Amino acid sequence: MLEIKNLHARAGDALILKGIDLSIGAGEVHAIMGPNGSGKSTLAGVLSGRPSFEVTEGSVLYRGEDLLAMEPEDRARAGIFQAFQYPVEIPGVTNNYFLKASLNAIRTARGEDELDAMDFLSVVREKMKIVEMPKDLMGRSINEGFSGGEKKRNEVLQMLLLEPSFMVLDETDSGLDIDALRVVANGVNHLRSPERSMLVITHYQRLLDYIVPDVVHVLSEGRIVRSGGKELALELEEKGYGWIEGAAAP
Amino acid sequence: MPETLEDLAEREYEHGFVTEIETERIPKGLSEEIVRIISSKKDEPEWLLEWRLKALARFQQMLARGQHPSWAQVSYPEIDFQDMYYYAAPKPKKQLESLDEVDPELLATYDKLGIPLAEQKRLAGVAVDAVFDSVSVATTYKEELAKQGILFGSFSDAVKQHPELVRKYLGSVVPYSDNFFAALNSAVFSDGSFAYIPAGVRCPMELSTYFRINAQETGQFERTLIVAEEGSYVSYLEGCTAPMRDENQLHAAVVELVALDDAEIKYSTVQNWYPGDKNGKGGIYNFVTKRGACRGRRSKISWTQVETGSAITWKYPSCLLQGDESVGEFYSVALTNNMQQADTGTKMIHLGKNTKSTIISKGISAGRGQQSYRGLVRIGPRAEGARNYSQCDSLLLGDRCGAHTFPYLEVKNASSTVEHEATTSKIGEDQLFYCRQRGLSEEDAISMIVNGFCKEVLRELPMEFAVEAQKLLDISLEGSVG
């Protein structure tokens, strides 16, 4: 599904990713853990095409295609989805309107018919139940005045609607209490299938109790310094990042 | 991508065509003789000619003293008032008995602008007065409105048919001496619309005037007067377009509104004069004085404007809140792209007790567009319990455009409440990226963000025009993304 080779990227003058190699197969869930500043969010941004990051070296193939050559909207239309750590507010644009426009843009790209307002409503209602989303959030401006938990639910709601093939969850657990975490994870798990892959970025092992990964990678100073099974996350939780960083030093 | 946000591409102005029609013009220049010619063309009564001549004298005095207003945040070369035509009219083939006799070229022009005038194609629920250069060429639904006592038609006809009403109200809100451009307009105005809503009547349809400048080197100086008697209601809309021409053309209009006890006037403008090309060549200079007097108790005047056109916009639709408990509102969206400049805002003059005003101004700048919000809120000494709320938001696209806010407050009554909020934001790269990550193109994302930004104003427009305005915003922004 996704082949990352020797990926180097910078933000401004700072080189942040210093040679990432990562291969994610169809149906796999990979977790990326690591301390602040290790490059987790940069990796997410590079994959979704955020313009503030510049790739200086390396390649990313998505289903055999050069992902880095694609515009952000084309990546989205090809099935790449990023659940943002800090979803933005767009005043005056209702969530309902935005989600419908987004879904129809993606459907058009897939060669499917656009949904009219009624069909959209029935689809979105069904998905809202999964993430226990209050109804009134659909009529409000995107993310404006949403609580932290509501913003993250809204991200997962969009993910459920758009049914992407490759998902990047950028610290989706940050700022969530345990109940919200369960709801959000439940939404994400709904999408797990042999055809879909995920990259779950998190600080804490906690999320991985709910979204159980196939592989865990530890990122430190722009490189993957260790990979292992889900038990690596538990070990990391116990021993702290210092353990890995110490071990990675020559 | 981010650096190309401001890279401007050619943009289309879809109303830029010229109608080939035989035009009657009077000689270039401004003088007493010219004013006399205009007045006699209109077969005007003596009192009106005198009023025009007084206005001319006042204008010439201001011109001689160099009192051309210079306080606005706009720059343009000095206007040569002798180097333009003050009157141009399509040559009538004969005296018109009905709409069916209007020159087919003119009907075709309005068809092309999306304002069909012919009986069978008329817009449902909207009465239109079509003003072409200096004259009104047709008014629809006139007879139907007359059944309810509503007078609606060209200003010239009103002068002939209802001189007492025109004489009573003309210049009563905007005196000829009010300002430089109002004085010029009062001297040379050629036509415009007149509406009179009798007491207790709720006007059953939208009244609308569609202004079109066609002739070259010609200024348009129209005059609109709307009087709403006690307990009446009217919603009025004006639209404007002009051909693409390389020279600048002057449009200096005056609009006067009078609302008596419990009357309400809702005045909406969708201004789409030719803005000039992307390098700032050509375009309309739009210097307009609009003012409404809430004379009666509990009367209400509401201005809604969507300003996307003109090379320069200089206008401040205002409310004189004379009646106790009267209400003034100003909702504005102004968009400047390429080299456009706009200095616009409002004046809310609170004179009566418990008067209330609301100002919502949304400015959008793209390209090298420059715009200013300039607003005055004055609370007079007798305006007990007056309230004002002002909100001015600016949105910038790219980093070569500018937004400025000049709020003036004069409060002379301590029991009043005045609130002012202002924000300036850039369309965030984060917002754009968020939309694109959800599969929307950059153009669609910008259009969505801009429409969201303007929503509070657009929802004040009558339904069909809100759709029109939204389209216009999209077109005006076209090419603001690389």
CSV table of C-alpha atoms in Angstrom, one decimal, chain A residues 110 171 202 228:
chain,number,residue,atom,x,y,z
A,110,ARG,CA,-14.1,7.7,-7.7
A,171,GLU,CA,-2.3,12.2,17.8
A,202,THR,CA,0.6,8.8,19.3
A,228,GLY,CA,8.5,-4.4,16.9
